[in-house]
Tab-separated table of C-alpha atoms in Angstrom:
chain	number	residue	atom	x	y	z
A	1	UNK	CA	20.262	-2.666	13.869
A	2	UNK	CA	18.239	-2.953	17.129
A	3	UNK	CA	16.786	0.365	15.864
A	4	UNK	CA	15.481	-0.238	12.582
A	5	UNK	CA	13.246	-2.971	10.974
A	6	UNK	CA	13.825	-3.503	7.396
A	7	UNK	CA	11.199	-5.198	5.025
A	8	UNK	CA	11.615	-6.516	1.547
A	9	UNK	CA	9.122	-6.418	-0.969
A	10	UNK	CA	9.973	-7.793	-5.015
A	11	UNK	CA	7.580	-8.537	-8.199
A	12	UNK	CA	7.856	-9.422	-11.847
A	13	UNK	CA	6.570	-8.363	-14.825
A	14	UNK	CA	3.786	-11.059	-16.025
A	15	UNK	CA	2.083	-9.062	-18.816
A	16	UNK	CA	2.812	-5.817	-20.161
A	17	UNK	CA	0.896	-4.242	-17.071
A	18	UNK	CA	0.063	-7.398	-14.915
A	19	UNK	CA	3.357	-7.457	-11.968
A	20	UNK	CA	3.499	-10.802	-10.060
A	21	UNK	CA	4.071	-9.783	-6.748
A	22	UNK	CA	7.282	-11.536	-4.384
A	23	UNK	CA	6.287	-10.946	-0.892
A	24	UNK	CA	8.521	-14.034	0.498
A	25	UNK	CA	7.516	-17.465	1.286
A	26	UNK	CA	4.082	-16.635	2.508
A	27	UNK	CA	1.555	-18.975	2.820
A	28	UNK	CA	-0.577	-17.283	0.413
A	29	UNK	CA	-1.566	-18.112	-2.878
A	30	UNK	CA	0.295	-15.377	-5.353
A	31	UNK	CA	-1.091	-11.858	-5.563
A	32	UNK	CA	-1.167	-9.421	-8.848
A	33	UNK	CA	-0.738	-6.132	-9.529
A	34	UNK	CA	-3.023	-5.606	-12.326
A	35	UNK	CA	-3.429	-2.037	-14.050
A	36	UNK	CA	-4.299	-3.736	-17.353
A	37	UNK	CA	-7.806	-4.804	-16.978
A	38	UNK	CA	-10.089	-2.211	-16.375
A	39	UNK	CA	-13.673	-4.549	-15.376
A	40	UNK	CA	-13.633	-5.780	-12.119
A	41	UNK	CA	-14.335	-9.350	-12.682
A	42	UNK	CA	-11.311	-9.634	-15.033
A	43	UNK	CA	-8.484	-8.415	-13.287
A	44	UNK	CA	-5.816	-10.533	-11.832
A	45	UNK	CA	-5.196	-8.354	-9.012
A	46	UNK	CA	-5.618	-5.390	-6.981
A	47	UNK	CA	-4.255	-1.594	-7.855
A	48	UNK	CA	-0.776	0.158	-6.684
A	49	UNK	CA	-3.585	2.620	-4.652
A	50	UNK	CA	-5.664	-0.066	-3.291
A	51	UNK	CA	-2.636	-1.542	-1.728
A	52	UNK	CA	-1.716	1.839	-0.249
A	53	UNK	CA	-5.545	1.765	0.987
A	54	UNK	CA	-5.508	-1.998	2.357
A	55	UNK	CA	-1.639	-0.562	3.602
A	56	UNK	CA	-3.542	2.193	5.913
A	57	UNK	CA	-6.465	0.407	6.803
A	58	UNK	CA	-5.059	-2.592	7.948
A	59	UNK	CA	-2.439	-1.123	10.258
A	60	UNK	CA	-5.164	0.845	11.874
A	61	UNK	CA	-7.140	-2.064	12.477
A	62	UNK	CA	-4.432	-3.894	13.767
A	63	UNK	CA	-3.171	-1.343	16.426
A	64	UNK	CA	-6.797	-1.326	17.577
A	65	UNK	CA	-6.920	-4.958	17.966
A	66	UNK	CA	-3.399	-4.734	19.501
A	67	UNK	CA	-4.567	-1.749	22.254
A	68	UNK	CA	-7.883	-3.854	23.196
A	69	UNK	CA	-5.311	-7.105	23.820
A	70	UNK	CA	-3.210	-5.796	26.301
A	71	UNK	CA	-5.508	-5.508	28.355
A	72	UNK	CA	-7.309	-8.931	27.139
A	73	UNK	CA	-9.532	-7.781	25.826
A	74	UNK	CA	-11.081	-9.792	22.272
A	75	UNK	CA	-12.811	-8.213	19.664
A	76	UNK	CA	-15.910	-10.925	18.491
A	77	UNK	CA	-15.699	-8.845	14.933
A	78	UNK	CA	-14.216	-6.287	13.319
A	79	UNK	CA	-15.163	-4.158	9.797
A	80	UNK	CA	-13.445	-1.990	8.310
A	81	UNK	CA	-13.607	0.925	4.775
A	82	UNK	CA	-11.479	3.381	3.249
A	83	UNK	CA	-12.021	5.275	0.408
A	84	UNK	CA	-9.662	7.101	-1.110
A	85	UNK	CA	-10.064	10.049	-3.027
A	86	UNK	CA	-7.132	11.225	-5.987
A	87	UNK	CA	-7.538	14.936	-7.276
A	88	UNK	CA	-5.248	16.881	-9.512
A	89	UNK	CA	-2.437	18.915	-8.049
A	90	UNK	CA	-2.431	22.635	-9.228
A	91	UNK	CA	0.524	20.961	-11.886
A	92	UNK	CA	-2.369	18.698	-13.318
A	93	UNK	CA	-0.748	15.348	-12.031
A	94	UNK	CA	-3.224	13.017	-10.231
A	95	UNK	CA	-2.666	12.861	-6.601
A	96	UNK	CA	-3.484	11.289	-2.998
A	97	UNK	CA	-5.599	13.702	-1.620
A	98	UNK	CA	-7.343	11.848	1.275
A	99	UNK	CA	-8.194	8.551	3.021
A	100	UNK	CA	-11.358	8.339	4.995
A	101	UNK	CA	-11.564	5.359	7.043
A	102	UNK	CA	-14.569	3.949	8.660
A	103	UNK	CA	-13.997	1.308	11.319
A	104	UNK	CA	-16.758	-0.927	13.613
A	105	UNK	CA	-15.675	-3.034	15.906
A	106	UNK	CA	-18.208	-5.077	17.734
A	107	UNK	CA	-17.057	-4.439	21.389
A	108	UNK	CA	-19.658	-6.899	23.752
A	109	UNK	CA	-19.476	-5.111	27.255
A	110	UNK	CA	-19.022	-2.018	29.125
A	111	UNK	CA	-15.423	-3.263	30.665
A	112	UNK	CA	-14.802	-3.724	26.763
A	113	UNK	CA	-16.096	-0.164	25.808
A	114	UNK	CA	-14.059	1.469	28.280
A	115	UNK	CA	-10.806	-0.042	27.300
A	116	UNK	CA	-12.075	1.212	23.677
A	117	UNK	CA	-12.370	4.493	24.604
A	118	UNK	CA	-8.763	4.987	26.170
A	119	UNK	CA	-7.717	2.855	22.590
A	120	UNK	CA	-9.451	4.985	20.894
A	121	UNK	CA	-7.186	8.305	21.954
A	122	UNK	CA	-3.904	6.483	21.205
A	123	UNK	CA	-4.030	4.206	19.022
A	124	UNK	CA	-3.239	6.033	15.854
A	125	UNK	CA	-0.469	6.512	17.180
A	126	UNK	CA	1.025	2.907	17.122
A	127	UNK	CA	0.482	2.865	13.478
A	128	UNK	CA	3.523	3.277	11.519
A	129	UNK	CA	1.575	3.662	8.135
A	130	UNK	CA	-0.959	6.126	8.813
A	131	UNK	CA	1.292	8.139	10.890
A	132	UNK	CA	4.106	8.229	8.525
A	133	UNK	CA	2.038	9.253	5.292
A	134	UNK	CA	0.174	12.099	7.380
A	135	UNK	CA	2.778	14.766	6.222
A	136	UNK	CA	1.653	14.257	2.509
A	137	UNK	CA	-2.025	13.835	2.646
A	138	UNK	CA	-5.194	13.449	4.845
A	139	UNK	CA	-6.559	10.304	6.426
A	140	UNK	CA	-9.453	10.644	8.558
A	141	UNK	CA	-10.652	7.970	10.856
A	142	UNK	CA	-14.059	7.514	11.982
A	143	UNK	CA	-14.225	5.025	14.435
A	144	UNK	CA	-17.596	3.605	15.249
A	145	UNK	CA	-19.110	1.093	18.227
B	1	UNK	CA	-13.469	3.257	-8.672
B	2	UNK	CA	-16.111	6.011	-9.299
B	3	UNK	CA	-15.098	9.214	-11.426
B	4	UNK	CA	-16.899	12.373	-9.936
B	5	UNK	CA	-15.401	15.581	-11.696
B	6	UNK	CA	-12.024	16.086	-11.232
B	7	UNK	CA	-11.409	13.776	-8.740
B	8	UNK	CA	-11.064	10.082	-8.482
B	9	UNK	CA	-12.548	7.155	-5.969
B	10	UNK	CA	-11.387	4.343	-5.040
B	11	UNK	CA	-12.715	1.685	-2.264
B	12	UNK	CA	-11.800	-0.837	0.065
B	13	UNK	CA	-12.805	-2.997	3.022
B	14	UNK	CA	-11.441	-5.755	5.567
B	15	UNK	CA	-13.156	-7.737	7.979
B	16	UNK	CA	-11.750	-9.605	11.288
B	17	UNK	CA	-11.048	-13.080	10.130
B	18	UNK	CA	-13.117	-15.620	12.209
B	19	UNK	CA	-10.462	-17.434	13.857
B	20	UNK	CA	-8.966	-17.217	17.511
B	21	UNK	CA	-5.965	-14.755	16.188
B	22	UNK	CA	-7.467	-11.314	16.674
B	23	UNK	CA	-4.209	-9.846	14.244
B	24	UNK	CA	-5.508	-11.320	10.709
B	25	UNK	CA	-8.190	-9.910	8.957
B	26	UNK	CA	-10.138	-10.988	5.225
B	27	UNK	CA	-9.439	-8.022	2.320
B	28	UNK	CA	-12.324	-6.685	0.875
B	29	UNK	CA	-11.260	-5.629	-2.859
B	30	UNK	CA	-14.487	-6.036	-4.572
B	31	UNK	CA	-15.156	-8.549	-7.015
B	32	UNK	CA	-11.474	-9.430	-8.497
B	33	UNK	CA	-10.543	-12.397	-9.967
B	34	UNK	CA	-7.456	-12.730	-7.096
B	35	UNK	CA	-8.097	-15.409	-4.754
B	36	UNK	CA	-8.923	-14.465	-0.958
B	37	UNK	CA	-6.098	-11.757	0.223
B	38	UNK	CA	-5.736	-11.672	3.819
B	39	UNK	CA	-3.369	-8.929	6.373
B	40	UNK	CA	-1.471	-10.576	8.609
B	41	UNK	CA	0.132	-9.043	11.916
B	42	UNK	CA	-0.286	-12.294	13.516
B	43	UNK	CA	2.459	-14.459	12.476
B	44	UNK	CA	6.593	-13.405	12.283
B	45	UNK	CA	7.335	-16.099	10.248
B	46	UNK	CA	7.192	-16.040	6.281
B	47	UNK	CA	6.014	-19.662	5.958
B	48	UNK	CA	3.223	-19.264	8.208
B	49	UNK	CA	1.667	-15.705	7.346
B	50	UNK	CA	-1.215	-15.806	5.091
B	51	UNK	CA	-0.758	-12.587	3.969
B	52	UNK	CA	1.341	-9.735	3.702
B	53	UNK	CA	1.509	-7.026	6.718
B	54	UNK	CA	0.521	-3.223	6.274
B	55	UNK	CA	4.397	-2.278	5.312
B	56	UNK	CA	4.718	-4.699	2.709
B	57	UNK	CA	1.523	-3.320	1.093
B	58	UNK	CA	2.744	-0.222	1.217
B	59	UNK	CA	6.021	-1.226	-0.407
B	60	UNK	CA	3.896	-3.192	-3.048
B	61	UNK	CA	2.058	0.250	-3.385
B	62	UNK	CA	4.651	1.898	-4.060
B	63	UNK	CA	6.922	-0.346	-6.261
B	64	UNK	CA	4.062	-1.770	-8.710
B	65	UNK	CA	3.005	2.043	-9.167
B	66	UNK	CA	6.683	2.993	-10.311
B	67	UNK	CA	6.988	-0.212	-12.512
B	68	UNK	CA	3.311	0.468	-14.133
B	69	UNK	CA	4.467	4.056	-14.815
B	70	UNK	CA	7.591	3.326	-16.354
B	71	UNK	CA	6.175	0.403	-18.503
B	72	UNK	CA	3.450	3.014	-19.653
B	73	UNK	CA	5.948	5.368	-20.281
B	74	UNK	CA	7.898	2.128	-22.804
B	75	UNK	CA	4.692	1.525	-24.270
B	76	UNK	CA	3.729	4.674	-25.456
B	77	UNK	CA	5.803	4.774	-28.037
B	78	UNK	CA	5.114	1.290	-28.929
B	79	UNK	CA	7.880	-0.765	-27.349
B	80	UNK	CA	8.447	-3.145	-25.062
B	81	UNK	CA	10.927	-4.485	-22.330
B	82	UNK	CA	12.741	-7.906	-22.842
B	83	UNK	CA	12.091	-8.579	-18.700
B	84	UNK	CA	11.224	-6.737	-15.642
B	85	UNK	CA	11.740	-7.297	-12.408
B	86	UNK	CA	11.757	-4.648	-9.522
B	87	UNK	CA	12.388	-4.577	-5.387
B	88	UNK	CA	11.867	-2.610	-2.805
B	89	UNK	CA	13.215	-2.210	0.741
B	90	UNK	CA	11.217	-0.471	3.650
B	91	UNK	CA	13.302	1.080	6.333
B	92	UNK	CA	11.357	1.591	9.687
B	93	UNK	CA	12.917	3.981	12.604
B	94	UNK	CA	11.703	5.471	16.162
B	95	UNK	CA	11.047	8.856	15.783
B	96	UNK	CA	11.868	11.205	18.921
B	97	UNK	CA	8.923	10.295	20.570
B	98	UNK	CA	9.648	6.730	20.421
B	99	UNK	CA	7.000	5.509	17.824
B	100	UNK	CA	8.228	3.078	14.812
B	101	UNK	CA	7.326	5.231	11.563
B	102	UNK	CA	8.682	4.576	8.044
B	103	UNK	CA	11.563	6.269	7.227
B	104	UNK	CA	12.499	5.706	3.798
B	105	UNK	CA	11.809	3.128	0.760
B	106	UNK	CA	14.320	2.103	-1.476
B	107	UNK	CA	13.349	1.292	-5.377
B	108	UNK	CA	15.302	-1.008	-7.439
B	109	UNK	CA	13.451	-1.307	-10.523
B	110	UNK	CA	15.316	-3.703	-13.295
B	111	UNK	CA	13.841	-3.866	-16.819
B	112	UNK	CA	16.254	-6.143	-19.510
B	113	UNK	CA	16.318	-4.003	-22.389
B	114	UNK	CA	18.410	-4.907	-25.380
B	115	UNK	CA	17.023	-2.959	-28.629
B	116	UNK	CA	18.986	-0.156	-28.972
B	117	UNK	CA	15.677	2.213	-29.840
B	118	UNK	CA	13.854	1.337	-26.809
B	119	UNK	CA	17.011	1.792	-24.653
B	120	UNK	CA	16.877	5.221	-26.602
B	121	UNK	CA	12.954	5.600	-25.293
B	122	UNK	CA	14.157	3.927	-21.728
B	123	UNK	CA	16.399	6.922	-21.483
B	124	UNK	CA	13.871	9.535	-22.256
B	125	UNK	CA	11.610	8.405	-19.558
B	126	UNK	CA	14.479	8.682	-16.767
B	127	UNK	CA	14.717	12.247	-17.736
B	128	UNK	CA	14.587	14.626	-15.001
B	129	UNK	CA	11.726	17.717	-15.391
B	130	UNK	CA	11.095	19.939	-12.458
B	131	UNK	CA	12.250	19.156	-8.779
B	132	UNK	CA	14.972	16.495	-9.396
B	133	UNK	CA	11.976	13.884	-10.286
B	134	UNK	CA	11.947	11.844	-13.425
B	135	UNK	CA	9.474	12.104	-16.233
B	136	UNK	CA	7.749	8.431	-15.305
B	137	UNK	CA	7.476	8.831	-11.550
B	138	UNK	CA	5.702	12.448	-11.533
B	139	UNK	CA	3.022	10.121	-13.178
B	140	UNK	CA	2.641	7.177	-10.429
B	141	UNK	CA	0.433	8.591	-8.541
B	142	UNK	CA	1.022	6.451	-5.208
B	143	UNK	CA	4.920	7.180	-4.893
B	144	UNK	CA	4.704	10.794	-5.411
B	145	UNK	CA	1.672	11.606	-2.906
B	146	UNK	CA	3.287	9.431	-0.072
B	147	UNK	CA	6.927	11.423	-0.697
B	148	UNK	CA	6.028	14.342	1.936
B	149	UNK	CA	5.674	12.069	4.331
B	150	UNK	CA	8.719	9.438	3.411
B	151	UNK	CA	11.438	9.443	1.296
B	152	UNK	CA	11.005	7.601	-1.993
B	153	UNK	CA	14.345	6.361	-3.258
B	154	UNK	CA	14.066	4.829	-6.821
B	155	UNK	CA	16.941	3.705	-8.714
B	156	UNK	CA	16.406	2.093	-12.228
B	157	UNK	CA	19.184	0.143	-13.443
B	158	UNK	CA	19.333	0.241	-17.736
């Protein structure tokens, strides 16, 4: 199995469209899939396509954190946004059509910068998510400091 | 999320949690009711990550889509599942080059039904239409756009 990584993921029906989540023993408080509630402010939890988002957007983030690292390199701050955008197919289903990403990371000197921009030609590629889903739709990644 | 025409918009953000770890970062996901959600490539152990990593979101993606569309699919005929449970399993390779990607995602979804009618309804909803796919998945919109890219398994046990 030295190969392959396996992850586990579970949930549970709540309400009729409100899916407790199982994600292990994290130390989190419990998370909710929530497709019932349509205002902000009452929903329990996030969307199946926000999770996708947070999925892609968080991976990138990570492997540019990761990059700057080895070479010891800390980032003081870090922002990141993704928007997704969901069009109809020529069938008339809804579909993934793109991700746009938008990431600034504070980088404090020019040792830092220059580390940043040798990241900044690989590090996409140490991103299992973004890489993986690239067959089936778009995600562009503007990376800004 | 913002409805321009014929397409749809949805938004999200993270910011680089404050703390020495520089692999944890604070989800943005507007103005929820959920508590603070944080991704967490920091810790390996369960007990001690506060949040999930980037693959279990996916997985999450993918397997509360799935469930949502077959509950809708229950529901639209007015019935309803005794219990539901579902799992997933995320299976991550090297490709040729080297680099972990995702290779497939297996779906386990579990509802309890016992009425005979909505088994009927159940049934209907597993149907196959056009390319293999079942009636309730060509409507989850996360599973089907991410297929291209890895295989989708879904099994659903009545």
């Amino acid at each position: 199995m030295s190969n392959v990584l396996k992850t586990k993921v579970g949930l549970k029906q709540e309400e009729e469209m409100i899916f407790k989540c199982d994600l292990g023993s994290l130390k989190m408080a419990n998370l909710y899939i929530d497709e019932k509630n349509k205002k902000e402010n009452e929903k329990m939890g996030t969307s199946p396509v926000k999770l996708l988002a947070l999925s892609v957007l968080g991976c990138l983030a990570a492997s540019f954190s990761f990059c700057l690292q080895k070479k010891n390199f800390s980032l003081s701050g870090l922002e990141g946004k993704a928007e997704v955008t969901i069009a109809r197919n020529d069938k008339g289903f809804w579909r993934v059509k793109k991700i746009d990403v938008e990431m600034n990371p504070k980088i404090d000197t020019p040792e830092m910068r220059k580390r940043a921009d040798e990241c900044r030609k690989f590090f996409e590629q140490y991103c299992i998510i973004s890489q993986s889903l690239r067959t089936g739709f778009e995600v562009n990644i503007n990376l800004n400091y | 999320m913002i409805i321009i025409s014929n397409d749809i918009k949805t938004k999200v953000g993270i910011k680089l949690d404050e703390s020495e770890s520089q692999m944890i970062f604070k989800c943005d996901l507007g103005n929820l009711k959920v508590k603070d959600c944080y991704i967490d490539e920091e810790h390996r152990e369960e007990v001690d990550m506060l949040g999930p990593n980037p693959s279990r979101l996916l997985a999450l993606g993918v397997l509360g889509c799935l469930s949502a569309s077959f509950i809708f699919c229950i529901k639209k005929r007015n019935f309803k599942v005794d219990n539901f449970t579902a799992e997933a399993e995320v299976v991550i390779t090297r490709n040729e080059k080297g680099f972990w990607r995702i290779k497939k995602i297996d779906v386990n979804i579990l509802p309890k039904i016992t009425d005979p009618d909505t088994l009927k309804r159940a049934k209907q909803c597993l149907k196959s239409v056009k390319d293999g796919v079942s009636f309730f998945e060509q409507y989850c919109i996360v599973t089907q756009s991410v297929r291209s890219g890895i295989e989708v398994n879904v099994n659903l046990d009545l």
